[in-house]
Amino acid sequence: MLALSVFLAACATSPKATTYDQLGGASGIEGIVDALLEKIVEDERINFQFADADIVRLRSMLIEQFCAESDGPCTYSGLSMQESHAGRNIDDAQFNALVEDLIEVMTVRKVPVGTQNRLLKRLAPMHGDIVEP
Ligand code: HEM
């Protein structure tokens, strides 16, 4: 009986938790983006791409985008992925490097793998607009 009520309680609460909540809400996402930007700066596979980047804007756009893509209370107001990445010659290896950095950051911050995968699943379709054909 105890097991049943624990099970029912879990069923009653879990559908309400969005990926945004599971990422730790606004402060969780800010922490992830800050750690990701630090990691990118150290990552010699991709840091040259960000040499002239406006990091303050990039930070706020990534926070907004991750919030929106995790079904949080935000609307992404930045450039499209095609506009912001066109002409940069980003290849698969660079794309994968950034995703790898993001996974590492989320893992260190103890984001559950299922939550990581839900966010990554929303970002993955952007590959075609970011990577040069
Ligand atoms: C899923 C993967 C990625 C996502 C979700 C993403 C997201 C974004 C966002 C939201 C912006 C800001 C757009 C704006 O300013 O309005 C941006 C800009 C940018 N991204 Fe990405 N990006 C991804 C992959 C990459 C990769 C792989 C590289 C290069 C290795 C890259 C390099 C850049 C650069 C250089 C900028 C412009 C920064 C500036 O000029 O200020 N991105 N990206």
Short mmCIF file of N, CA and C and ligand atoms in Angstrom, two decimals:
data_model
loop_
_atom_site.label_atom_id
_atom_site.label_comp_id
_atom_site.label_asym_id
_atom_site.label_seq_id
_atom_site.Cartn_x
_atom_site.Cartn_y
_atom_site.Cartn_z
N MET A 1 0.83 -1.21 0.00
CA MET A 1 0.00 0.00 0.00
C MET A 1 0.86 1.26 0.00
N LEU A 2 1.91 1.20 0.82
CA LEU A 2 2.84 2.35 0.85
C LEU A 2 3.46 2.53 -0.54
N ALA A 3 3.87 1.37 -1.11
CA ALA A 3 4.51 1.43 -2.43
C ALA A 3 3.55 2.03 -3.45
N LEU A 4 2.26 1.65 -3.35
CA LEU A 4 1.27 2.16 -4.30
C LEU A 4 1.11 3.67 -4.16
N SER A 5 1.05 4.16 -2.90
CA SER A 5 0.86 5.61 -2.76
C SER A 5 2.09 6.39 -3.21
N VAL A 6 3.27 5.81 -3.01
CA VAL A 6 4.49 6.47 -3.48
C VAL A 6 4.44 6.55 -5.01
N PHE A 7 4.02 5.43 -5.63
CA PHE A 7 3.91 5.36 -7.09
C PHE A 7 2.90 6.40 -7.61
N LEU A 8 1.72 6.47 -6.95
CA LEU A 8 0.70 7.41 -7.39
C LEU A 8 1.17 8.85 -7.21
N ALA A 9 1.87 9.11 -6.11
CA ALA A 9 2.38 10.46 -5.87
C ALA A 9 3.37 10.85 -6.97
N ALA A 10 4.21 9.90 -7.38
CA ALA A 10 5.19 10.17 -8.43
C ALA A 10 4.46 10.47 -9.74
N CYS A 11 3.40 9.70 -10.02
CA CYS A 11 2.65 9.91 -11.26
C CYS A 11 1.95 11.26 -11.25
N ALA A 12 1.49 11.67 -10.08
CA ALA A 12 0.74 12.92 -9.99
C ALA A 12 1.65 14.14 -10.18
N THR A 13 2.91 14.01 -9.80
CA THR A 13 3.77 15.20 -9.87
C THR A 13 4.65 15.24 -11.12
N SER A 14 5.12 14.09 -11.59
CA SER A 14 6.13 14.12 -12.65
C SER A 14 5.69 14.76 -13.97
N PRO A 15 4.43 14.61 -14.44
CA PRO A 15 4.11 15.20 -15.73
C PRO A 15 4.23 16.72 -15.75
N LYS A 16 4.20 17.36 -14.58
CA LYS A 16 4.26 18.82 -14.54
C LYS A 16 5.69 19.33 -14.69
N ALA A 17 6.67 18.48 -14.36
CA ALA A 17 8.05 18.94 -14.40
C ALA A 17 8.53 19.03 -15.85
N THR A 18 8.79 20.23 -16.31
CA THR A 18 9.30 20.40 -17.67
C THR A 18 10.81 20.15 -17.66
N THR A 19 11.38 20.02 -18.85
CA THR A 19 12.83 19.89 -18.95
C THR A 19 13.48 21.11 -18.31
N TYR A 20 12.84 22.27 -18.49
CA TYR A 20 13.33 23.53 -17.89
C TYR A 20 13.46 23.37 -16.37
N ASP A 21 12.43 22.84 -15.72
CA ASP A 21 12.49 22.62 -14.26
C ASP A 21 13.63 21.68 -13.92
N GLN A 22 13.76 20.60 -14.72
CA GLN A 22 14.78 19.60 -14.43
C GLN A 22 16.20 20.12 -14.65
N LEU A 23 16.31 21.17 -15.48
CA LEU A 23 17.64 21.79 -15.68
C LEU A 23 17.97 22.76 -14.55
N GLY A 24 17.00 22.97 -13.66
CA GLY A 24 17.22 23.88 -12.52
C GLY A 24 16.67 25.27 -12.77
N GLY A 25 15.73 25.39 -13.74
CA GLY A 25 15.10 26.67 -14.01
C GLY A 25 16.10 27.71 -14.49
N ALA A 26 15.76 28.99 -14.28
CA ALA A 26 16.59 30.09 -14.79
C ALA A 26 18.02 30.01 -14.26
N SER A 27 18.19 29.79 -12.96
CA SER A 27 19.55 29.79 -12.42
C SER A 27 20.33 28.56 -12.88
N GLY A 28 19.64 27.43 -13.02
CA GLY A 28 20.31 26.21 -13.52
C GLY A 28 20.82 26.43 -14.93
N ILE A 29 20.00 27.04 -15.78
CA ILE A 29 20.38 27.26 -17.18
C ILE A 29 21.50 28.30 -17.27
N GLU A 30 21.42 29.35 -16.46
CA GLU A 30 22.51 30.35 -16.45
C GLU A 30 23.84 29.69 -16.07
N GLY A 31 23.79 28.80 -15.08
CA GLY A 31 25.00 28.10 -14.66
C GLY A 31 25.56 27.21 -15.76
N ILE A 32 24.66 26.53 -16.48
CA ILE A 32 25.09 25.64 -17.57
C ILE A 32 25.73 26.47 -18.69
N VAL A 33 25.10 27.58 -19.07
CA VAL A 33 25.62 28.40 -20.17
C VAL A 33 26.97 29.02 -19.77
N ASP A 34 27.08 29.51 -18.54
CA ASP A 34 28.36 30.10 -18.11
C ASP A 34 29.48 29.05 -18.16
N ALA A 35 29.18 27.86 -17.66
CA ALA A 35 30.19 26.79 -17.67
C ALA A 35 30.52 26.36 -19.10
N LEU A 36 29.49 26.35 -19.96
CA LEU A 36 29.72 25.98 -21.37
C LEU A 36 30.63 27.00 -22.04
N LEU A 37 30.39 28.29 -21.81
CA LEU A 37 31.23 29.32 -22.44
C LEU A 37 32.67 29.22 -21.95
N GLU A 38 32.84 28.93 -20.67
CA GLU A 38 34.21 28.75 -20.14
C GLU A 38 34.89 27.57 -20.82
N LYS A 39 34.12 26.50 -21.00
CA LYS A 39 34.66 25.29 -21.62
C LYS A 39 35.03 25.55 -23.09
N ILE A 40 34.17 26.30 -23.78
CA ILE A 40 34.43 26.60 -25.20
C ILE A 40 35.74 27.40 -25.33
N VAL A 41 35.93 28.37 -24.44
CA VAL A 41 37.14 29.20 -24.50
C VAL A 41 38.41 28.36 -24.33
N GLU A 42 38.30 27.28 -23.55
CA GLU A 42 39.46 26.40 -23.32
C GLU A 42 39.60 25.31 -24.40
N ASP A 43 38.57 25.15 -25.22
CA ASP A 43 38.55 24.02 -26.17
C ASP A 43 39.19 24.41 -27.49
N GLU A 44 40.42 23.95 -27.71
CA GLU A 44 41.16 24.36 -28.91
C GLU A 44 40.58 23.81 -30.20
N ARG A 45 39.66 22.89 -30.11
CA ARG A 45 39.01 22.38 -31.33
C ARG A 45 38.08 23.45 -31.91
N ILE A 46 37.55 24.34 -31.04
CA ILE A 46 36.53 25.29 -31.51
C ILE A 46 36.73 26.75 -31.05
N ASN A 47 37.63 27.01 -30.09
CA ASN A 47 37.66 28.38 -29.53
C ASN A 47 37.99 29.47 -30.56
N PHE A 48 38.75 29.11 -31.60
CA PHE A 48 39.10 30.11 -32.63
C PHE A 48 37.86 30.68 -33.31
N GLN A 49 36.80 29.88 -33.35
CA GLN A 49 35.56 30.33 -33.99
C GLN A 49 34.94 31.51 -33.23
N PHE A 50 35.25 31.61 -31.95
CA PHE A 50 34.62 32.61 -31.09
C PHE A 50 35.52 33.82 -30.83
N ALA A 51 36.64 33.91 -31.59
CA ALA A 51 37.63 34.96 -31.35
C ALA A 51 37.02 36.37 -31.39
N ASP A 52 36.11 36.60 -32.33
CA ASP A 52 35.52 37.94 -32.45
C ASP A 52 34.08 38.00 -31.94
N ALA A 53 33.67 36.97 -31.22
CA ALA A 53 32.27 36.89 -30.79
C ALA A 53 31.94 37.91 -29.71
N ASP A 54 30.69 38.35 -29.72
CA ASP A 54 30.16 39.20 -28.66
C ASP A 54 29.64 38.25 -27.58
N ILE A 55 30.53 37.94 -26.63
CA ILE A 55 30.22 36.88 -25.65
C ILE A 55 29.06 37.27 -24.73
N VAL A 56 28.91 38.55 -24.45
CA VAL A 56 27.80 38.98 -23.58
C VAL A 56 26.46 38.69 -24.27
N ARG A 57 26.40 39.03 -25.57
CA ARG A 57 25.17 38.74 -26.32
C ARG A 57 24.97 37.23 -26.47
N LEU A 58 26.07 36.51 -26.82
CA LEU A 58 25.97 35.06 -27.02
C LEU A 58 25.44 34.40 -25.74
N ARG A 59 25.96 34.83 -24.59
CA ARG A 59 25.50 34.28 -23.30
C ARG A 59 24.00 34.49 -23.15
N SER A 60 23.53 35.71 -23.38
CA SER A 60 22.12 35.96 -23.12
C SER A 60 21.24 35.25 -24.15
N MET A 61 21.72 35.11 -25.40
CA MET A 61 20.94 34.39 -26.42
C MET A 61 20.88 32.89 -26.13
N LEU A 62 22.00 32.34 -25.65
CA LEU A 62 22.01 30.91 -25.33
C LEU A 62 21.09 30.61 -24.14
N ILE A 63 21.12 31.50 -23.14
CA ILE A 63 20.25 31.31 -21.97
C ILE A 63 18.78 31.32 -22.42
N GLU A 64 18.46 32.30 -23.26
CA GLU A 64 17.08 32.41 -23.75
C GLU A 64 16.69 31.19 -24.58
N GLN A 65 17.63 30.76 -25.44
CA GLN A 65 17.33 29.63 -26.33
C GLN A 65 17.17 28.32 -25.55
N PHE A 66 18.06 28.06 -24.59
CA PHE A 66 17.96 26.83 -23.81
C PHE A 66 16.68 26.85 -22.98
N CYS A 67 16.31 28.02 -22.47
CA CYS A 67 15.06 28.16 -21.71
C CYS A 67 13.87 27.82 -22.61
N ALA A 68 13.82 28.42 -23.80
CA ALA A 68 12.70 28.19 -24.72
C ALA A 68 12.66 26.72 -25.17
N GLU A 69 13.83 26.16 -25.51
CA GLU A 69 13.88 24.78 -26.02
C GLU A 69 13.59 23.74 -24.94
N SER A 70 13.69 24.14 -23.68
CA SER A 70 13.37 23.18 -22.61
C SER A 70 11.96 23.45 -22.07
N ASP A 71 11.16 24.18 -22.87
CA ASP A 71 9.76 24.49 -22.53
C ASP A 71 9.64 25.37 -21.29
N GLY A 72 10.62 26.24 -21.11
CA GLY A 72 10.55 27.21 -20.02
C GLY A 72 9.82 28.47 -20.48
N PRO A 73 9.69 29.45 -19.58
CA PRO A 73 8.89 30.65 -19.87
C PRO A 73 9.66 31.72 -20.63
N CYS A 74 10.26 31.36 -21.77
CA CYS A 74 11.05 32.32 -22.54
C CYS A 74 10.72 32.20 -24.02
N THR A 75 10.94 33.29 -24.73
CA THR A 75 10.83 33.26 -26.19
C THR A 75 12.21 33.65 -26.72
N TYR A 76 12.73 32.85 -27.64
CA TYR A 76 14.05 33.13 -28.22
C TYR A 76 13.92 34.35 -29.15
N SER A 77 14.74 35.37 -28.92
CA SER A 77 14.64 36.59 -29.72
C SER A 77 15.87 36.82 -30.60
N GLY A 78 16.79 35.84 -30.64
CA GLY A 78 18.03 36.02 -31.39
C GLY A 78 17.89 35.72 -32.87
N LEU A 79 19.03 35.72 -33.53
CA LEU A 79 19.09 35.39 -34.95
C LEU A 79 18.77 33.91 -35.14
N SER A 80 18.35 33.56 -36.37
CA SER A 80 18.13 32.14 -36.66
C SER A 80 19.49 31.44 -36.65
N MET A 81 19.47 30.13 -36.50
CA MET A 81 20.72 29.37 -36.48
C MET A 81 21.44 29.47 -37.82
N GLN A 82 20.68 29.60 -38.90
CA GLN A 82 21.28 29.74 -40.23
C GLN A 82 22.00 31.10 -40.33
N GLU A 83 21.30 32.18 -39.94
CA GLU A 83 21.90 33.53 -40.01
C GLU A 83 23.15 33.65 -39.15
N SER A 84 23.08 33.11 -37.92
CA SER A 84 24.19 33.36 -36.99
C SER A 84 25.41 32.47 -37.27
N HIS A 85 25.25 31.41 -38.05
CA HIS A 85 26.38 30.50 -38.28
C HIS A 85 26.86 30.48 -39.73
N ALA A 86 26.14 31.18 -40.61
CA ALA A 86 26.49 31.16 -42.04
C ALA A 86 27.89 31.72 -42.26
N GLY A 87 28.64 31.08 -43.16
CA GLY A 87 29.96 31.57 -43.55
C GLY A 87 31.07 31.26 -42.56
N ARG A 88 30.76 30.56 -41.49
CA ARG A 88 31.79 30.25 -40.49
C ARG A 88 32.49 28.91 -40.76
N ASN A 89 32.03 28.21 -41.77
CA ASN A 89 32.62 26.91 -42.13
C ASN A 89 32.66 25.92 -40.98
N ILE A 90 31.60 25.89 -40.22
CA ILE A 90 31.52 24.95 -39.08
C ILE A 90 31.30 23.54 -39.64
N ASP A 91 32.16 22.62 -39.24
CA ASP A 91 32.02 21.24 -39.74
C ASP A 91 31.46 20.33 -38.63
N ASP A 92 31.25 19.06 -39.01
CA ASP A 92 30.68 18.09 -38.06
C ASP A 92 31.51 17.95 -36.80
N ALA A 93 32.85 17.92 -36.97
CA ALA A 93 33.74 17.73 -35.82
C ALA A 93 33.57 18.89 -34.83
N GLN A 94 33.45 20.10 -35.34
CA GLN A 94 33.27 21.27 -34.47
C GLN A 94 31.90 21.23 -33.79
N PHE A 95 30.90 20.85 -34.55
CA PHE A 95 29.55 20.73 -33.96
C PHE A 95 29.57 19.70 -32.83
N ASN A 96 30.17 18.54 -33.13
CA ASN A 96 30.23 17.48 -32.11
C ASN A 96 31.04 17.91 -30.89
N ALA A 97 32.09 18.70 -31.11
CA ALA A 97 32.93 19.17 -30.00
C ALA A 97 32.09 20.03 -29.05
N LEU A 98 31.28 20.92 -29.63
CA LEU A 98 30.46 21.79 -28.78
C LEU A 98 29.41 20.97 -28.01
N VAL A 99 28.82 20.00 -28.69
CA VAL A 99 27.82 19.15 -28.02
C VAL A 99 28.50 18.35 -26.90
N GLU A 100 29.70 17.86 -27.17
CA GLU A 100 30.47 17.12 -26.16
C GLU A 100 30.74 18.01 -24.93
N ASP A 101 31.11 19.26 -25.19
CA ASP A 101 31.36 20.21 -24.09
C ASP A 101 30.09 20.43 -23.27
N LEU A 102 28.95 20.55 -23.97
CA LEU A 102 27.68 20.76 -23.28
C LEU A 102 27.33 19.55 -22.41
N ILE A 103 27.54 18.34 -22.95
CA ILE A 103 27.25 17.12 -22.18
C ILE A 103 28.13 17.07 -20.93
N GLU A 104 29.40 17.39 -21.11
CA GLU A 104 30.34 17.35 -19.98
C GLU A 104 29.92 18.34 -18.88
N VAL A 105 29.53 19.54 -19.31
CA VAL A 105 29.10 20.57 -18.36
C VAL A 105 27.85 20.11 -17.59
N MET A 106 26.88 19.54 -18.32
CA MET A 106 25.65 19.09 -17.66
C MET A 106 25.94 17.92 -16.72
N THR A 107 26.86 17.04 -17.12
CA THR A 107 27.21 15.88 -16.29
C THR A 107 27.86 16.34 -14.99
N VAL A 108 28.81 17.27 -15.11
CA VAL A 108 29.49 17.80 -13.91
C VAL A 108 28.47 18.46 -12.98
N ARG A 109 27.45 19.10 -13.59
CA ARG A 109 26.44 19.78 -12.77
C ARG A 109 25.31 18.85 -12.35
N LYS A 110 25.51 17.56 -12.57
CA LYS A 110 24.59 16.51 -12.11
C LYS A 110 23.18 16.59 -12.72
N VAL A 111 23.11 17.05 -13.96
CA VAL A 111 21.84 17.01 -14.68
C VAL A 111 21.59 15.55 -15.08
N PRO A 112 20.44 14.98 -14.72
CA PRO A 112 20.18 13.58 -15.07
C PRO A 112 20.28 13.33 -16.59
N VAL A 113 20.77 12.14 -16.95
CA VAL A 113 20.99 11.82 -18.37
C VAL A 113 19.71 12.00 -19.20
N GLY A 114 18.57 11.60 -18.64
CA GLY A 114 17.30 11.74 -19.37
C GLY A 114 17.00 13.20 -19.70
N THR A 115 17.29 14.08 -18.76
CA THR A 115 17.07 15.52 -18.96
C THR A 115 18.06 16.04 -20.00
N GLN A 116 19.32 15.62 -19.89
CA GLN A 116 20.34 16.00 -20.88
C GLN A 116 19.84 15.64 -22.28
N ASN A 117 19.35 14.41 -22.40
CA ASN A 117 18.93 13.92 -23.71
C ASN A 117 17.72 14.68 -24.25
N ARG A 118 16.83 15.10 -23.34
CA ARG A 118 15.66 15.87 -23.80
C ARG A 118 16.10 17.22 -24.37
N LEU A 119 17.07 17.87 -23.75
CA LEU A 119 17.56 19.14 -24.29
C LEU A 119 18.31 18.90 -25.61
N LEU A 120 19.19 17.88 -25.61
CA LEU A 120 19.99 17.60 -26.81
C LEU A 120 19.10 17.26 -28.01
N LYS A 121 17.99 16.58 -27.72
CA LYS A 121 17.06 16.19 -28.78
C LYS A 121 16.44 17.42 -29.45
N ARG A 122 16.29 18.48 -28.67
CA ARG A 122 15.74 19.73 -29.22
C ARG A 122 16.79 20.52 -29.99
N LEU A 123 18.06 20.35 -29.61
CA LEU A 123 19.13 21.11 -30.30
C LEU A 123 19.61 20.38 -31.56
N ALA A 124 19.52 19.04 -31.53
CA ALA A 124 20.07 18.24 -32.64
C ALA A 124 19.56 18.65 -34.02
N PRO A 125 18.25 18.93 -34.18
CA PRO A 125 17.76 19.30 -35.53
C PRO A 125 18.36 20.60 -36.06
N MET A 126 19.04 21.38 -35.20
CA MET A 126 19.66 22.63 -35.66
C MET A 126 20.94 22.36 -36.44
N HIS A 127 21.44 21.12 -36.36
CA HIS A 127 22.68 20.71 -37.03
C HIS A 127 22.72 21.17 -38.49
N GLY A 128 21.64 20.92 -39.21
CA GLY A 128 21.58 21.23 -40.65
C GLY A 128 21.74 22.72 -40.94
N ASP A 129 21.33 23.58 -40.01
CA ASP A 129 21.44 25.02 -40.23
C ASP A 129 22.78 25.58 -39.76
N ILE A 130 23.52 24.80 -38.95
CA ILE A 130 24.77 25.29 -38.35
C ILE A 130 25.99 24.80 -39.12
N VAL A 131 25.96 23.53 -39.52
CA VAL A 131 27.11 22.91 -40.20
C VAL A 131 27.05 23.20 -41.70
N GLU A 132 28.20 23.56 -42.28
CA GLU A 132 28.27 23.82 -43.72
C GLU A 132 28.09 22.50 -44.48
N PRO A 133 27.30 22.52 -45.54
CA PRO A 133 27.08 21.28 -46.29
C PRO A 133 28.36 20.81 -46.99
C1 HEM B 1 23.58 22.93 -31.09
C2 HEM B 1 24.60 23.70 -31.37
C3 HEM B 1 24.57 25.22 -31.33
C4 HEM B 1 23.63 26.07 -30.82
C5 HEM B 1 22.32 25.72 -30.14
C6 HEM B 1 24.11 27.43 -31.04
C7 HEM B 1 23.45 28.57 -30.65
C8 HEM B 1 23.87 29.86 -30.94
C9 HEM B 1 23.15 31.07 -30.59
C10 HEM B 1 21.84 31.12 -29.83
C11 HEM B 1 23.85 32.11 -31.06
C12 HEM B 1 23.50 33.61 -30.92
C13 HEM B 1 22.73 34.14 -32.12
C14 HEM B 1 22.51 35.64 -32.01
O1 HEM B 1 23.49 36.37 -31.77
O2 HEM B 1 21.37 36.08 -32.17
C15 HEM B 1 25.05 31.57 -31.71
C16 HEM B 1 26.05 32.32 -32.28
C17 HEM B 1 27.27 31.83 -32.63
N1 HEM B 1 27.65 30.51 -32.65
FE1 HEM B 1 26.48 28.95 -32.21
N2 HEM B 1 25.32 27.36 -31.67
C18 HEM B 1 25.64 26.03 -31.85
C19 HEM B 1 26.79 25.53 -32.44
C20 HEM B 1 27.88 26.27 -32.77
C21 HEM B 1 29.17 25.74 -33.17
C22 HEM B 1 29.47 24.25 -33.35
C23 HEM B 1 30.00 26.80 -33.37
C24 HEM B 1 31.45 26.82 -33.78
C25 HEM B 1 32.30 25.90 -33.46
C26 HEM B 1 29.24 28.01 -33.09
C27 HEM B 1 29.72 29.29 -33.19
C28 HEM B 1 28.97 30.44 -33.03
C29 HEM B 1 29.48 31.77 -33.26
C30 HEM B 1 30.92 32.13 -33.66
C31 HEM B 1 28.42 32.65 -33.02
C32 HEM B 1 28.40 34.18 -33.20
C33 HEM B 1 28.86 34.92 -31.98
C34 HEM B 1 28.93 36.42 -32.30
O3 HEM B 1 29.23 36.79 -33.41
O4 HEM B 1 28.69 37.21 -31.41
N3 HEM B 1 27.96 27.65 -32.72
N4 HEM B 1 25.03 30.21 -31.60
#
